[in-house]
mmCIF file of C-alpha atoms in Angstrom:
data_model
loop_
_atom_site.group_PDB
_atom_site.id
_atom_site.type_symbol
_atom_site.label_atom_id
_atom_site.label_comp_id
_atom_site.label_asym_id
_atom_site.label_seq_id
_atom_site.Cartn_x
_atom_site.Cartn_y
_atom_site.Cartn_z
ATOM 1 C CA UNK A 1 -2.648 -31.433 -7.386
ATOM 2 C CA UNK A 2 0.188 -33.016 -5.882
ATOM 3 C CA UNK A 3 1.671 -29.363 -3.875
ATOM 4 C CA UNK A 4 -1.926 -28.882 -3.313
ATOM 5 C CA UNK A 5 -2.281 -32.214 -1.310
ATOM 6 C CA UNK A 6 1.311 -31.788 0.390
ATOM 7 C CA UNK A 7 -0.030 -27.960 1.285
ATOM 8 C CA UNK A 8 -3.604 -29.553 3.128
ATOM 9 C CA UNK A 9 -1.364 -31.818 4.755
ATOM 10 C CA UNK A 10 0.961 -29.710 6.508
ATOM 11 C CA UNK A 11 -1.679 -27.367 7.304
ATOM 12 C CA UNK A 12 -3.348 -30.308 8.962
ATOM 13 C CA UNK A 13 0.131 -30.922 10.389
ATOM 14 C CA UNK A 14 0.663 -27.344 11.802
ATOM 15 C CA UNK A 15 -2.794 -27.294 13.076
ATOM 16 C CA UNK A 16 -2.449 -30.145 14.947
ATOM 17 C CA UNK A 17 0.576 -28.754 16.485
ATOM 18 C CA UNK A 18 -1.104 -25.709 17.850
ATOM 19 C CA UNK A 19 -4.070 -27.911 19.426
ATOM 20 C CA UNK A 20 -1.506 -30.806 21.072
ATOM 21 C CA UNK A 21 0.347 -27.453 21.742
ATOM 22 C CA UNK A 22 -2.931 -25.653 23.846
ATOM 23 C CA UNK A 23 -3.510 -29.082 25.296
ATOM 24 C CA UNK A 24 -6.673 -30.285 23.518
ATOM 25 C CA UNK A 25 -7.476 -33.994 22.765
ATOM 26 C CA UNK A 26 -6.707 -34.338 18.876
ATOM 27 C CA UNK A 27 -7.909 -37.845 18.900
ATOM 28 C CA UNK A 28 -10.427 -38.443 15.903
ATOM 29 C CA UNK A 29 -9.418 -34.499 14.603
ATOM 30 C CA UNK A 30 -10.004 -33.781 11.137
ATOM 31 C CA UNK A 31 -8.791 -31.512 8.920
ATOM 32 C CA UNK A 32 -12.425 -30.819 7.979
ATOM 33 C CA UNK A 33 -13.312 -30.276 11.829
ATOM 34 C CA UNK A 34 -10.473 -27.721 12.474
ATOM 35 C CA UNK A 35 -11.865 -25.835 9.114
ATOM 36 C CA UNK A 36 -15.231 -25.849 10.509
ATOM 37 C CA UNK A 37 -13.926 -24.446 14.324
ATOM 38 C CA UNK A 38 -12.951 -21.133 11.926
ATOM 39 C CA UNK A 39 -9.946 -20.521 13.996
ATOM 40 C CA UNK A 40 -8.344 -16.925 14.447
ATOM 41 C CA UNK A 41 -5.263 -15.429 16.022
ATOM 42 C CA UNK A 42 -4.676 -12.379 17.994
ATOM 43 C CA UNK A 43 -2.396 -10.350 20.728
ATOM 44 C CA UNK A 44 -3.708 -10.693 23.951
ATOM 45 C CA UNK A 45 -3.086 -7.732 26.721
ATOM 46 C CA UNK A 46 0.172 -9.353 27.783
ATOM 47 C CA UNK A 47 1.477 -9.026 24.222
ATOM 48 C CA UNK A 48 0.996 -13.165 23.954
ATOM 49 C CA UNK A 49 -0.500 -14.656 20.532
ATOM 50 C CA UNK A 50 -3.517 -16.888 20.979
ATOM 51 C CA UNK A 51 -5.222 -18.581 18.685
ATOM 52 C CA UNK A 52 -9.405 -18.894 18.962
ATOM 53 C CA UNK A 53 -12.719 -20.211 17.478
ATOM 54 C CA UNK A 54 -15.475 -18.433 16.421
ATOM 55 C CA UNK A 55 -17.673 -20.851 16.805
ATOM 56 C CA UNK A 56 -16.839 -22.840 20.513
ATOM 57 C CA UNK A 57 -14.306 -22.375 23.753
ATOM 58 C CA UNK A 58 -11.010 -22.538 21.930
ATOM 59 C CA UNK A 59 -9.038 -19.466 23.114
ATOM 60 C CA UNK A 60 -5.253 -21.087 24.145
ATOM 61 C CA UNK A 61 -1.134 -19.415 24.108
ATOM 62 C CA UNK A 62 0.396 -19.894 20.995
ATOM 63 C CA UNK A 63 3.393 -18.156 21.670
ATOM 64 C CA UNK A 64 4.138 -16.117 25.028
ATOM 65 C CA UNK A 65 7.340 -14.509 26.929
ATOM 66 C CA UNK A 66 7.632 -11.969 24.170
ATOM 67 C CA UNK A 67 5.554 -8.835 24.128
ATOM 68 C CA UNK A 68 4.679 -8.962 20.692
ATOM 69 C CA UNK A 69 3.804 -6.080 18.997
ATOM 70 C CA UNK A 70 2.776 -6.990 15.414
ATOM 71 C CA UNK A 71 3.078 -10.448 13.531
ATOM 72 C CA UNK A 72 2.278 -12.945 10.668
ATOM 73 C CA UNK A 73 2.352 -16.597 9.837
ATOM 74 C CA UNK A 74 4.374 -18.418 6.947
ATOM 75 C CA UNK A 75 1.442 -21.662 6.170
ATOM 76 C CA UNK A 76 4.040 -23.146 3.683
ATOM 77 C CA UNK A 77 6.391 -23.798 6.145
ATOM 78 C CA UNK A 78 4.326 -23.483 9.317
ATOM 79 C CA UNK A 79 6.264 -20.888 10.713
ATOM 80 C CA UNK A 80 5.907 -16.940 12.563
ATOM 81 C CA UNK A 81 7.401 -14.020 12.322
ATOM 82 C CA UNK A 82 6.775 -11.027 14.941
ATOM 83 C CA UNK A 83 8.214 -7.755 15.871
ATOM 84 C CA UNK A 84 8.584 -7.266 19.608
ATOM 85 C CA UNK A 85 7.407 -4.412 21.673
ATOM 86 C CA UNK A 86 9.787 -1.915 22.595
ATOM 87 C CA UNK A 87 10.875 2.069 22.897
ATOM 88 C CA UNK A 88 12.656 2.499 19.356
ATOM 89 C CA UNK A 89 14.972 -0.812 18.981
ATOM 90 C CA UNK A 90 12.703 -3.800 18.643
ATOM 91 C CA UNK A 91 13.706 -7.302 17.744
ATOM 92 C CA UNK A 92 12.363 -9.330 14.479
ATOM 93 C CA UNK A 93 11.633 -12.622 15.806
ATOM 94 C CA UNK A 94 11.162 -15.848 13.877
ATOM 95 C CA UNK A 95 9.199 -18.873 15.283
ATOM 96 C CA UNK A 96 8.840 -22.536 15.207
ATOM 97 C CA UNK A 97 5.861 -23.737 17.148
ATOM 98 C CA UNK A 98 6.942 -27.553 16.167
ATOM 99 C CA UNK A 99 9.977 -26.718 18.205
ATOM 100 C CA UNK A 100 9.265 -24.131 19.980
ATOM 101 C CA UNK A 101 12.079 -22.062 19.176
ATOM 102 C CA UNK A 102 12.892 -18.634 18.558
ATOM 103 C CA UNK A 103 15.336 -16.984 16.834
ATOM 104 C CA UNK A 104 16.137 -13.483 16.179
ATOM 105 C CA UNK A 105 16.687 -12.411 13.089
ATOM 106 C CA UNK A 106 17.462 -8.571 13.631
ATOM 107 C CA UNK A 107 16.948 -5.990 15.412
ATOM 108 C CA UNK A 108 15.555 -2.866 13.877
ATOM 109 C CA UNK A 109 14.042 0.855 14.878
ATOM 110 C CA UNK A 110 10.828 1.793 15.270
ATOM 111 C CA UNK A 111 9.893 -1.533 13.049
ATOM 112 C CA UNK A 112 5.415 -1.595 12.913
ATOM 113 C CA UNK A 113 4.743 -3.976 10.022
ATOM 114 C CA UNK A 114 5.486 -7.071 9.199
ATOM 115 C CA UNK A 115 4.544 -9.639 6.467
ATOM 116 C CA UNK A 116 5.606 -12.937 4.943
ATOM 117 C CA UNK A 117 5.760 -13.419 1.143
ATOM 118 C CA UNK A 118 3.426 -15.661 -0.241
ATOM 119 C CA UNK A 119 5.908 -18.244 -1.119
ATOM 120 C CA UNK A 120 7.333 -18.508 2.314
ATOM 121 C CA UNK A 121 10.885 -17.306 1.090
ATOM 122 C CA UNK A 122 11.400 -13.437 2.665
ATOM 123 C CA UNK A 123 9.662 -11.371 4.912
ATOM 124 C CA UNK A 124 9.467 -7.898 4.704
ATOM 125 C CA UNK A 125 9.487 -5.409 7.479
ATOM 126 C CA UNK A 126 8.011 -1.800 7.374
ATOM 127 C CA UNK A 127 9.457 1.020 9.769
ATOM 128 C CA UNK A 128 8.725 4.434 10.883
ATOM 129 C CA UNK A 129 6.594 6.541 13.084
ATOM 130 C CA UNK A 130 4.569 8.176 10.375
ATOM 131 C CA UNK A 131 3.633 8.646 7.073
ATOM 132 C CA UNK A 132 6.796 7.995 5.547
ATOM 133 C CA UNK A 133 8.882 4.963 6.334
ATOM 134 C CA UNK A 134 11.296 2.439 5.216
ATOM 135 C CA UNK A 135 11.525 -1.383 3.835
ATOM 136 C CA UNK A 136 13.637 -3.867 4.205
ATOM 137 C CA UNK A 137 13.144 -7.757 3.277
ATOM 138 C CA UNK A 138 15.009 -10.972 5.109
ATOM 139 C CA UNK A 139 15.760 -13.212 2.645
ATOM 140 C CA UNK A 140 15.521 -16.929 4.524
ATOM 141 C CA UNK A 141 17.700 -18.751 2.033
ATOM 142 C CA UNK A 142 20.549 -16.205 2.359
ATOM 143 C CA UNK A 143 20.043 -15.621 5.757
ATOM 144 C CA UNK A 144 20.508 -11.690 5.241
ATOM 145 C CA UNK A 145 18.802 -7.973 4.703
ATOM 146 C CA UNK A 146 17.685 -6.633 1.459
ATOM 147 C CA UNK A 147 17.636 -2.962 2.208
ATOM 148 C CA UNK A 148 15.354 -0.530 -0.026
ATOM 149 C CA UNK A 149 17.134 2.627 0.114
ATOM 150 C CA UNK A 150 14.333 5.147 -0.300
ATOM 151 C CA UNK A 151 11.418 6.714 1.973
ATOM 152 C CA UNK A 152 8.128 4.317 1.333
ATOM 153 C CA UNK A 153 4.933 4.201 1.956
ATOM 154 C CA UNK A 154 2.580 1.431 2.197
ATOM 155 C CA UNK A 155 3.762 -2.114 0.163
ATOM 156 C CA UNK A 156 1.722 -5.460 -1.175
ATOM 157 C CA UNK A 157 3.126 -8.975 -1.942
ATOM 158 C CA UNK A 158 2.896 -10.596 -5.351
ATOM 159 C CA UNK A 159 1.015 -13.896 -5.682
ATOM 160 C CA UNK A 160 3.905 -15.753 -5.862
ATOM 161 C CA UNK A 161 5.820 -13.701 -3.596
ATOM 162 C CA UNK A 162 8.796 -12.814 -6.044
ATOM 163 C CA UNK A 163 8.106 -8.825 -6.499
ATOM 164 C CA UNK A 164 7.019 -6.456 -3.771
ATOM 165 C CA UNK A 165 5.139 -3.052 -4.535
ATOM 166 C CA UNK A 166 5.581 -0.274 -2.378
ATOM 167 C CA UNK A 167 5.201 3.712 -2.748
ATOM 168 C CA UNK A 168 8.603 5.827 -3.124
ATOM 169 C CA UNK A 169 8.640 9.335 -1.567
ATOM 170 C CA UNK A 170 9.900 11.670 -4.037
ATOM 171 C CA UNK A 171 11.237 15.168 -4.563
ATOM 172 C CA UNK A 172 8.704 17.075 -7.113
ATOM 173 C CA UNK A 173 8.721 21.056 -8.947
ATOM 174 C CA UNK A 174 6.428 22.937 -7.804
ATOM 175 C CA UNK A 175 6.364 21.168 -4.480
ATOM 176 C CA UNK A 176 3.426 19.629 -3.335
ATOM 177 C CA UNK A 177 1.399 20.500 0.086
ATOM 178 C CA UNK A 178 2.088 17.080 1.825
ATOM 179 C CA UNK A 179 5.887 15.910 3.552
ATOM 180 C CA UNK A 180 8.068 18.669 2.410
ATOM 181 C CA UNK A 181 6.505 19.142 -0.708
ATOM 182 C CA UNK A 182 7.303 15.942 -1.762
ATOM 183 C CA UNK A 183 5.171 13.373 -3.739
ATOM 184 C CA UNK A 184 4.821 9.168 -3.804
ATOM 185 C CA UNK A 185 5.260 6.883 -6.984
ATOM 186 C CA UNK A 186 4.920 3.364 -7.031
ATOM 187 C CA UNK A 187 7.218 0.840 -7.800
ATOM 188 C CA UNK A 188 8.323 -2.596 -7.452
ATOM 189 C CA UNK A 189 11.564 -4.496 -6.259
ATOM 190 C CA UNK A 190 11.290 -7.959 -8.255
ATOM 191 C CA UNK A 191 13.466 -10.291 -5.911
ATOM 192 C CA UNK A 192 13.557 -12.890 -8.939
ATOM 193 C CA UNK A 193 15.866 -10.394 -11.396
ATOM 194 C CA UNK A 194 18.667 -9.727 -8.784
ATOM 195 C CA UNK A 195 16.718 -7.399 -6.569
ATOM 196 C CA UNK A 196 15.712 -5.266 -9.789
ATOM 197 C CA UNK A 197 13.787 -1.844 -8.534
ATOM 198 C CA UNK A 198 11.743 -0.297 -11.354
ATOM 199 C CA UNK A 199 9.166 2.429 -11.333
ATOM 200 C CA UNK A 200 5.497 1.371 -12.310
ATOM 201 C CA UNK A 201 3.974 5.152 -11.856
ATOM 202 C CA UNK A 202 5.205 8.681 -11.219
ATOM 203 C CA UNK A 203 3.700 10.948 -8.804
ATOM 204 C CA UNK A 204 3.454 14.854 -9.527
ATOM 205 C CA UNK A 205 2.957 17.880 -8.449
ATOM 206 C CA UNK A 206 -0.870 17.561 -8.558
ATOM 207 C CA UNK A 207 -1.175 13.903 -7.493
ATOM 208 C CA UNK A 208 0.597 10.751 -5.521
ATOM 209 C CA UNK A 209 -0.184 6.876 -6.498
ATOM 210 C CA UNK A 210 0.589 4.297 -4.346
ATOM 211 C CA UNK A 211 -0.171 0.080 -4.908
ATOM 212 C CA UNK A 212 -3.374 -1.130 -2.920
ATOM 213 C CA UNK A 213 -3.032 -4.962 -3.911
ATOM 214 C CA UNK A 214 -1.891 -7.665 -6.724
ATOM 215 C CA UNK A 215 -4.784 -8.392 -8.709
ATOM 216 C CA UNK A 216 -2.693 -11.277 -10.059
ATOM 217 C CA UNK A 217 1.182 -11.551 -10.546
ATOM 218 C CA UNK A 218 1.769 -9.223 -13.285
ATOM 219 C CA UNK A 219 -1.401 -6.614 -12.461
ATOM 220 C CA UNK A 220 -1.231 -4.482 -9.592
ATOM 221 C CA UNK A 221 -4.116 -2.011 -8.204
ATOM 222 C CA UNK A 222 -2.894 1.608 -7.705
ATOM 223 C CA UNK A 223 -4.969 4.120 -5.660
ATOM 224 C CA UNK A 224 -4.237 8.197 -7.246
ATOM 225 C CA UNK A 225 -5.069 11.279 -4.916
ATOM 226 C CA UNK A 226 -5.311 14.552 -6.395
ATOM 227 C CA UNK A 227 -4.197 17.323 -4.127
ATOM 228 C CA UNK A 228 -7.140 19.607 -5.598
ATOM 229 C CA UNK A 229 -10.365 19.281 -7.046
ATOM 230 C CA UNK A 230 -13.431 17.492 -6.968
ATOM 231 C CA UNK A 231 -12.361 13.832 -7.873
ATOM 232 C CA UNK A 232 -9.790 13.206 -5.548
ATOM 233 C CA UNK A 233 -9.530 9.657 -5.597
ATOM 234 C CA UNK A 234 -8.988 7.317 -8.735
ATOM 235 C CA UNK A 235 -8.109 3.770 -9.557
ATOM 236 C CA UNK A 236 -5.541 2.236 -12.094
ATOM 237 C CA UNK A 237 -4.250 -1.392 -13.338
ATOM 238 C CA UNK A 238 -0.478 -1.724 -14.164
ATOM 239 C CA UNK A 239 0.918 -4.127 -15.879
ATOM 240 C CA UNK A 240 4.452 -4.474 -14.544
ATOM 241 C CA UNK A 241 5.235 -7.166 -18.000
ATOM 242 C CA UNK A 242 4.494 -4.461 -20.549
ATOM 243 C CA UNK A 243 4.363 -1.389 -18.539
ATOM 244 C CA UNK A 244 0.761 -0.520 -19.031
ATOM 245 C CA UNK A 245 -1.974 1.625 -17.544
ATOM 246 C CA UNK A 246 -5.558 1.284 -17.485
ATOM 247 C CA UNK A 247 -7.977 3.094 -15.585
ATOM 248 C CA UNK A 248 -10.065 0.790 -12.765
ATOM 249 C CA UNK A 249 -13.230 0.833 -10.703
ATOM 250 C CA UNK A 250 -13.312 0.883 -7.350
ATOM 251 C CA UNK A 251 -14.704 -2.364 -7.162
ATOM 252 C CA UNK A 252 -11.866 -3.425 -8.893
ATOM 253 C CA UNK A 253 -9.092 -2.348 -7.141
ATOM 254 C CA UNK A 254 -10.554 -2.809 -3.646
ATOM 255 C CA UNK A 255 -11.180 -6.434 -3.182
ATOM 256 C CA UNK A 256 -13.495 -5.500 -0.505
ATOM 257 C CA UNK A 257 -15.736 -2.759 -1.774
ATOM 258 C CA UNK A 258 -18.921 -4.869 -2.399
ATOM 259 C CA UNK A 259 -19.007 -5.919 1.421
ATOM 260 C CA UNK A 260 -20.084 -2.102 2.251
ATOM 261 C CA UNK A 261 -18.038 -2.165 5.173
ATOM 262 C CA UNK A 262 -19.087 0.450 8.130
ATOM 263 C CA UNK A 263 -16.123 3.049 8.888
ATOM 264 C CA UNK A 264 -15.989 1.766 12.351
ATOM 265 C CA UNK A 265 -14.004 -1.584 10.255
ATOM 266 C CA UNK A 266 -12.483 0.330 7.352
ATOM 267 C CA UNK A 267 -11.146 2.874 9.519
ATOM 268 C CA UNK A 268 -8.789 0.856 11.451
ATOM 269 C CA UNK A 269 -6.926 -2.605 9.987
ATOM 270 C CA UNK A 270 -9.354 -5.472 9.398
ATOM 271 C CA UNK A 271 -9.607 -9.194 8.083
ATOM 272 C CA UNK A 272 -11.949 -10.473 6.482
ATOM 273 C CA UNK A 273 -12.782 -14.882 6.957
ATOM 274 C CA UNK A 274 -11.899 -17.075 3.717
ATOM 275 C CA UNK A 275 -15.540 -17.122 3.404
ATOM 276 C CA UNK A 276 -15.998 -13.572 2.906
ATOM 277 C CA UNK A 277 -18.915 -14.005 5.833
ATOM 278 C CA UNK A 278 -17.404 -12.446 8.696
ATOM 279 C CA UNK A 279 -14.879 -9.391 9.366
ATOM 280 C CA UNK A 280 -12.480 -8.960 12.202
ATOM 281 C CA UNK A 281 -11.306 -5.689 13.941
ATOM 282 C CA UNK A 282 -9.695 -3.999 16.658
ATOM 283 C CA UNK A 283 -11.226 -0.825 18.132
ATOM 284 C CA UNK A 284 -10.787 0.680 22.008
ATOM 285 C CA UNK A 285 -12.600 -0.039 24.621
ATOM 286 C CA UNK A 286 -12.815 3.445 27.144
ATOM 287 C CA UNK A 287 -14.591 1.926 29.646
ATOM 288 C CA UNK A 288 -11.646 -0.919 30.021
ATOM 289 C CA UNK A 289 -8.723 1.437 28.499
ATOM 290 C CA UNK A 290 -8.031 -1.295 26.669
ATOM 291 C CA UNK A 291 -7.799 -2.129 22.980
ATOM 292 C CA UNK A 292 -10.390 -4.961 22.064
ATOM 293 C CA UNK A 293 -11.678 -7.670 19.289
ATOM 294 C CA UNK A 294 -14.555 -7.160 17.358
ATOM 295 C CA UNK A 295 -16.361 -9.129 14.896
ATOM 296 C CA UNK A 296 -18.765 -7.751 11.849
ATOM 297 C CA UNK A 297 -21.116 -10.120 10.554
ATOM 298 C CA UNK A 298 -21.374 -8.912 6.687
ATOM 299 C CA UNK A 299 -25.023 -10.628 6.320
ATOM 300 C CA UNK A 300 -26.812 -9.427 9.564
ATOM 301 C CA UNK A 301 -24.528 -5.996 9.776
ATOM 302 C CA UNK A 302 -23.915 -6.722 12.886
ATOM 303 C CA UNK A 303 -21.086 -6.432 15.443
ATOM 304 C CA UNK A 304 -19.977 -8.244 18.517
ATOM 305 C CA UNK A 305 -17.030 -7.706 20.679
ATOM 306 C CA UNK A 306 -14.921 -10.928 20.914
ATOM 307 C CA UNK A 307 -12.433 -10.313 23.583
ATOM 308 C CA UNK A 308 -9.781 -7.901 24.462
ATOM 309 C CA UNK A 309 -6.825 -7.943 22.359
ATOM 310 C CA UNK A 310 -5.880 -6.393 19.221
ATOM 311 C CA UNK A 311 -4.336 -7.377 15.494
ATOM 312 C CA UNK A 312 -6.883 -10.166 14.978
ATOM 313 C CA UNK A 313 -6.187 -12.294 11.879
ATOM 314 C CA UNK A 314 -8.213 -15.253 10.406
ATOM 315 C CA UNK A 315 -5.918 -18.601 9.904
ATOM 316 C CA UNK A 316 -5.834 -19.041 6.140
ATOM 317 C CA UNK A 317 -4.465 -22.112 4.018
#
């Protein structure tokens, strides 16, 4: 109850921040009011991140000068993390917004993902142009790079941020039809046993399984597509304590299967509000040539276009 108080707190804190930040008369602000404003972040054209309400005029520069081309926030210690736009080299940036400093943490190629751990204590970075790509996690204690050293696709956090999934390209016999015939198993780097890697699931010949999301810190969702025949697409649990398998529903395994999403959201990356009420999007705009916001209302099925930007993502605590 105690962490739980200290976490409202800071979030309060780090709010509070942002608004004195845009400008905005915090006098009499609650933390209930800045709830209720159901506040969002996204890139704007210029490659600046802005924070704005859903429900009045809010729409302000969090951080600007950079070009950013993908990022994330860190709510346990109020901080962001965002890959710059660039050709091939692009710099990993970390940022205060209590100080307003930056400070560059690497400087990677092609880099196109980025994500804190739950816990606040690493980041890890996905990079590649394609279908197959690479990992590696900054560890903020140790100031330094944990490199995976294999081809990966996709990753989740744990809960508790101490054991990343991710999918392992792999060499298979007979060969498979996809990437050099090869095939993707899932496994998981736990950060909390000296960097252990262990495999939860083999791909084959006839299939690859990948993780889709941490049902809870020892259960992970794994999505299985079969190169032939009529089921393609299956659902497991793992259990990364005891190393067992159980098959899974859908609805299980995708958190966000009962919201009957159109393809216009689940074809592109979305978020959905801590309220599970409203989803946000980015799709192109031809008449502008410009990427833009969208917003799905779940209840009315409905969509409206927010503004132009792109990667919008709802501010959690």
């Amino acid at each position: 109850m105690v962490a739980l108080k200290k976490h409202i707190v800071l979030l309060f804190i780090f709010l509070i921040t942002i608004f004195t930040f845009m400008g905005c008369s915090i006098e009499n602000l609650t933390f209930k009011d800045i709830k209720d404003k159901e506040l969002f972040s996204y890139i704007d054209t210029n490659g600046n991140i802005k924070i704005k309400s859903r429900k009045d005029k809010i729409d302000e520069t969090l951080i600007s000068g950079d070009n950013v081309y993908e990022y994330d926030f860190n709510l346990n210690d109020y901080l962001a993390a965002y890959i710059t736009k660039g050709n091939e080299k692009r710099s990993i940036v970390i940022y205060d917004p209590k100080t307003k400093s930056k400070n560059i943490i690497g400087t990677l190629n092609s880099p196109r993902s980025i994500k804190w751990s739950p816990d606040g204590k690493y980041i890890a970075v996905d990079s590649g142009t394609g279908s197959v790509g690479t990992i590696q996690i900054y560890d903020m204690k140790n100031k330094g790079w944990i490199n995976i050293s294999k081809s990966t696709y996709n990753y989740a956090w744990s809960p508790e941020g101490n054991a990343l999934a991710f999918g392992v390209w792999e060499n298979t016999n007979p060969p498979t039809p996809i990437e050099d015939g090869r095939t993707i198993s899932t496994a998981v780097i736990f950060l909390n046993q000296k960097n252990t890697i262990k495999t939860i699931m083999k791909g084959s010949s006839n299939f690859y399984i990948y993780p889709v999301r941490w049902i809870d810190n020892n259960t992970i969702a794994l999505s299985r597509f079969n190169y032939a025949g009529e089921s393609k697409e299956s659902y497991f649990k793992a259990n990364t304590s005891d190393g067992s398998i159980k098959e899974a529903k859908k609805s299980e395994a995708i958190i966000d299967e009962s919201l009957k999403l159109p393809e216009e959201v689940t074809n592109v990356l979305y978020d959905i509000s801590p309220d599970g009420k409203y989803v946000l999007y980015t799709c192109y705009d031809d008449k502008a040539k410009a990427q833009k916001v969208m917003l799905w209302d779940v209840a009315n099925r409905k969509k409206t276009e927010v503004c132009q930007g792109e990667d919008p993502k709802w501010i959690k605590n």
